[in-house]
Every structure is written in structure tokens, then in C-alpha cells.
């Protein structure tokens, strides 16, 4: 990530679409999250990809639901045209802690691609 455009946790610089998706994803509100995705959107979560309404709905509703954890945004920035939102998770999942980067590619005001990778 380009450190020149990275501010620790200033989510105010994020496009409204990304803020709304982050809130919907945290609430497991699949309808709200799906409304923010483009028609050909793909979400990749640590190497596993999801596309199509049914798979995306299942991912948003179920990913990590079996665990209890906290999620803190630790950084916000740009990597070229990609918005990067860094998260620190702690909970009862294997390993107990994880740092993830949510890498958003937008197409207009919709999310075209979301890659969730280990930070």
C-alpha cells in the first residue's frame, strides 16, 4: 500500500459505497450489502471467490458467523485505484487474531471487486 495516501483510521475519506458496505457486512445485512455490489461483482476471501447473488448473499450472511470477534479498522488508504481498508480482528477463531486488508475496486458507485487478504 502506498503510505503517502494512507491515514490510520480516517474512514471519512472513503467513498460512501465502501462505508455503507462495511456497515452492512458487519451487520450481516445481505440485502443492503448486495445493493452496493455491481452486477458482475466478485468477492475473494483469502483465496476463495464468490460471485452471483446466491453465493454473495451466503458469504455476507455466513462468513465468520460461527465465531465471536471484535473488528477494528486500523488503516485506510489507496493503492492506485483500489481502496484499502485494514482490519484487526480478535476472537475465538483459530489463531485468535488476524490482520486483514479489504481491497475494494469500484465501478462508478458500485463495488466491482472485493479482495480480502491477510495484511
C-alpha positions as YAML, in Angstrom:
chain: A
units: angstrom
residues:
- id: 1
  name: UNK
  ca: [0.00, 0.00, 0.00]
- id: 2
  name: UNK
  ca: [1.28, 3.48, -0.79]
- id: 3
  name: UNK
  ca: [1.98, 5.06, 2.60]
- id: 4
  name: UNK
  ca: [1.63, 8.56, 1.15]
- id: 5
  name: UNK
  ca: [-2.12, 8.10, 0.77]
- id: 6
  name: UNK
  ca: [-2.70, 6.02, 3.90]
- id: 7
  name: UNK
  ca: [-4.18, 7.58, 7.01]
- id: 8
  name: UNK
  ca: [-4.52, 5.36, 10.04]
- id: 9
  name: UNK
  ca: [-8.27, 5.19, 10.56]
- id: 10
  name: UNK
  ca: [-9.85, 8.12, 8.75]
- id: 11
  name: UNK
  ca: [-12.88, 6.41, 7.24]
- id: 12
  name: UNK
  ca: [-14.29, 9.82, 6.26]
- id: 13
  name: UNK
  ca: [-12.09, 9.75, 3.16]
- id: 14
  name: UNK
  ca: [-13.74, 6.53, 1.95]
- id: 15
  name: UNK
  ca: [-16.42, 6.61, -0.73]
- id: 16
  name: UNK
  ca: [-19.94, 6.34, 0.70]
- id: 17
  name: UNK
  ca: [-20.39, 2.97, -1.03]
- id: 18
  name: UNK
  ca: [-17.49, 1.41, 0.86]
- id: 19
  name: UNK
  ca: [-18.64, 2.81, 4.22]
- id: 20
  name: UNK
  ca: [-22.17, 1.53, 3.62]
- id: 21
  name: UNK
  ca: [-20.88, -1.91, 2.56]
- id: 22
  name: UNK
  ca: [-18.61, -2.15, 5.59]
- id: 23
  name: UNK
  ca: [-21.56, -1.38, 7.88]
- id: 24
  name: UNK
  ca: [-23.87, -3.83, 6.07]
- id: 25
  name: UNK
  ca: [-21.24, -6.57, 6.11]
- id: 26
  name: UNK
  ca: [-20.63, -6.11, 9.85]
- id: 27
  name: UNK
  ca: [-24.39, -6.32, 10.47]
- id: 28
  name: UNK
  ca: [-24.68, -9.33, 8.13]
- id: 29
  name: UNK
  ca: [-27.33, -7.36, 6.22]
- id: 30
  name: UNK
  ca: [-27.09, -9.17, 2.89]
- id: 31
  name: UNK
  ca: [-29.81, -7.12, 1.18]
- id: 32
  name: UNK
  ca: [-28.11, -3.80, 1.95]
- id: 33
  name: UNK
  ca: [-24.67, -5.17, 1.00]
- id: 34
  name: UNK
  ca: [-25.89, -6.69, -2.27]
- id: 35
  name: UNK
  ca: [-27.43, -3.35, -3.28]
- id: 36
  name: UNK
  ca: [-23.91, -1.89, -3.23]
- id: 37
  name: UNK
  ca: [-22.36, -4.54, -5.47]
- id: 38
  name: UNK
  ca: [-22.17, -4.32, -9.24]
- id: 39
  name: UNK
  ca: [-23.93, -6.96, -11.35]
- id: 40
  name: UNK
  ca: [-20.70, -8.90, -12.01]
- id: 41
  name: UNK
  ca: [-19.17, -8.34, -8.57]
- id: 42
  name: UNK
  ca: [-16.75, -10.85, -7.13]
- id: 43
  name: UNK
  ca: [-15.66, -11.17, -3.51]
- id: 44
  name: UNK
  ca: [-12.50, -13.10, -2.79]
- id: 45
  name: UNK
  ca: [-11.88, -14.04, 0.85]
- id: 46
  name: UNK
  ca: [-8.33, -15.27, 1.48]
- id: 47
  name: UNK
  ca: [-8.30, -17.07, -1.87]
- id: 48
  name: UNK
  ca: [-11.88, -18.36, -2.07]
- id: 49
  name: UNK
  ca: [-14.04, -16.48, -4.60]
- id: 50
  name: UNK
  ca: [-17.77, -15.79, -4.55]
- id: 51
  name: UNK
  ca: [-19.91, -14.43, -7.39]
- id: 52
  name: UNK
  ca: [-23.58, -14.46, -8.28]
- id: 53
  name: UNK
  ca: [-26.34, -13.32, -5.96]
- id: 54
  name: UNK
  ca: [-26.78, -16.61, -4.04]
- id: 55
  name: UNK
  ca: [-23.07, -17.10, -3.31]
- id: 56
  name: UNK
  ca: [-22.54, -13.44, -2.38]
- id: 57
  name: UNK
  ca: [-25.60, -13.48, -0.12]
- id: 58
  name: UNK
  ca: [-24.34, -16.62, 1.62]
- id: 59
  name: UNK
  ca: [-20.87, -15.11, 2.06]
- id: 60
  name: UNK
  ca: [-22.19, -11.86, 3.55]
- id: 61
  name: UNK
  ca: [-24.63, -13.67, 5.84]
- id: 62
  name: UNK
  ca: [-22.45, -16.55, 6.98]
- id: 63
  name: UNK
  ca: [-18.70, -15.79, 6.71]
- id: 64
  name: UNK
  ca: [-17.30, -15.89, 10.23]
- id: 65
  name: UNK
  ca: [-20.76, -16.22, 11.82]
- id: 66
  name: UNK
  ca: [-19.64, -19.24, 13.82]
- id: 67
  name: UNK
  ca: [-17.13, -17.08, 15.72]
- id: 68
  name: UNK
  ca: [-17.34, -14.20, 18.15]
- id: 69
  name: UNK
  ca: [-14.83, -11.45, 17.45]
- id: 70
  name: UNK
  ca: [-14.08, -7.76, 17.52]
- id: 71
  name: UNK
  ca: [-13.23, -5.91, 14.32]
- id: 72
  name: UNK
  ca: [-11.25, -2.67, 14.44]
- id: 73
  name: UNK
  ca: [-10.39, -0.62, 11.36]
- id: 74
  name: UNK
  ca: [-6.68, 0.13, 11.67]
- id: 75
  name: UNK
  ca: [-5.95, 1.86, 8.38]
- id: 76
  name: UNK
  ca: [-7.49, 3.41, 5.30]
- id: 77
  name: UNK
  ca: [-5.73, 4.25, 2.07]
- id: 78
  name: UNK
  ca: [-5.35, 3.88, -1.66]
- id: 79
  name: UNK
  ca: [-3.28, 1.54, -3.75]
- id: 80
  name: UNK
  ca: [-3.70, 3.06, -7.22]
- id: 81
  name: UNK
  ca: [-7.42, 2.85, -7.99]
- id: 82
  name: UNK
  ca: [-8.01, 0.36, -5.17]
- id: 83
  name: UNK
  ca: [-9.29, 1.49, -1.78]
- id: 84
  name: UNK
  ca: [-7.71, -0.48, 1.08]
- id: 85
  name: UNK
  ca: [-9.36, -0.78, 4.49]
- id: 86
  name: UNK
  ca: [-7.21, -2.62, 7.05]
- id: 87
  name: UNK
  ca: [-8.94, -4.52, 9.85]
- id: 88
  name: UNK
  ca: [-7.64, -6.10, 13.05]
- id: 89
  name: UNK
  ca: [-9.79, -8.97, 14.34]
- id: 90
  name: UNK
  ca: [-9.57, -10.70, 17.72]
- id: 91
  name: UNK
  ca: [-11.83, -13.52, 18.81]
- id: 92
  name: UNK
  ca: [-12.46, -17.20, 19.28]
- id: 93
  name: UNK
  ca: [-11.47, -18.23, 15.72]
- id: 94
  name: UNK
  ca: [-8.34, -20.34, 15.10]
- id: 95
  name: UNK
  ca: [-5.29, -18.24, 15.94]
- id: 96
  name: UNK
  ca: [-7.35, -15.69, 17.86]
- id: 97
  name: UNK
  ca: [-6.01, -12.66, 15.95]
- id: 98
  name: UNK
  ca: [-5.92, -11.67, 12.29]
- id: 99
  name: UNK
  ca: [-5.00, -8.61, 10.28]
- id: 100
  name: UNK
  ca: [-6.91, -8.36, 7.01]
- id: 101
  name: UNK
  ca: [-6.89, -5.88, 4.16]
- id: 102
  name: UNK
  ca: [-10.20, -5.33, 2.38]
- id: 103
  name: UNK
  ca: [-9.23, -4.19, -1.13]
- id: 104
  name: UNK
  ca: [-12.16, -2.52, -2.93]
- id: 105
  name: UNK
  ca: [-12.33, -1.83, -6.68]
- id: 106
  name: UNK
  ca: [-15.24, 0.39, -7.65]
- id: 107
  name: UNK
  ca: [-17.11, 0.71, -10.92]
- id: 108
  name: UNK
  ca: [-18.85, 4.06, -10.61]
- id: 109
  name: UNK
  ca: [-20.69, 3.99, -7.29]
- id: 110
  name: UNK
  ca: [-20.86, 0.18, -7.06]
- id: 111
  name: UNK
  ca: [-18.31, -2.35, -5.82]
- id: 112
  name: UNK
  ca: [-16.93, -4.42, -8.69]
- id: 113
  name: UNK
  ca: [-14.38, -6.45, -6.72]
- id: 114
  name: UNK
  ca: [-13.54, -7.00, -3.07]
- id: 115
  name: UNK
  ca: [-10.42, -8.94, -2.20]
- id: 116
  name: UNK
  ca: [-9.95, -9.81, 1.46]
- id: 117
  name: UNK
  ca: [-6.34, -10.73, 2.07]
- id: 118
  name: UNK
  ca: [-4.08, -11.28, 5.02]
- id: 119
  name: UNK
  ca: [-2.50, -7.96, 5.94]
...
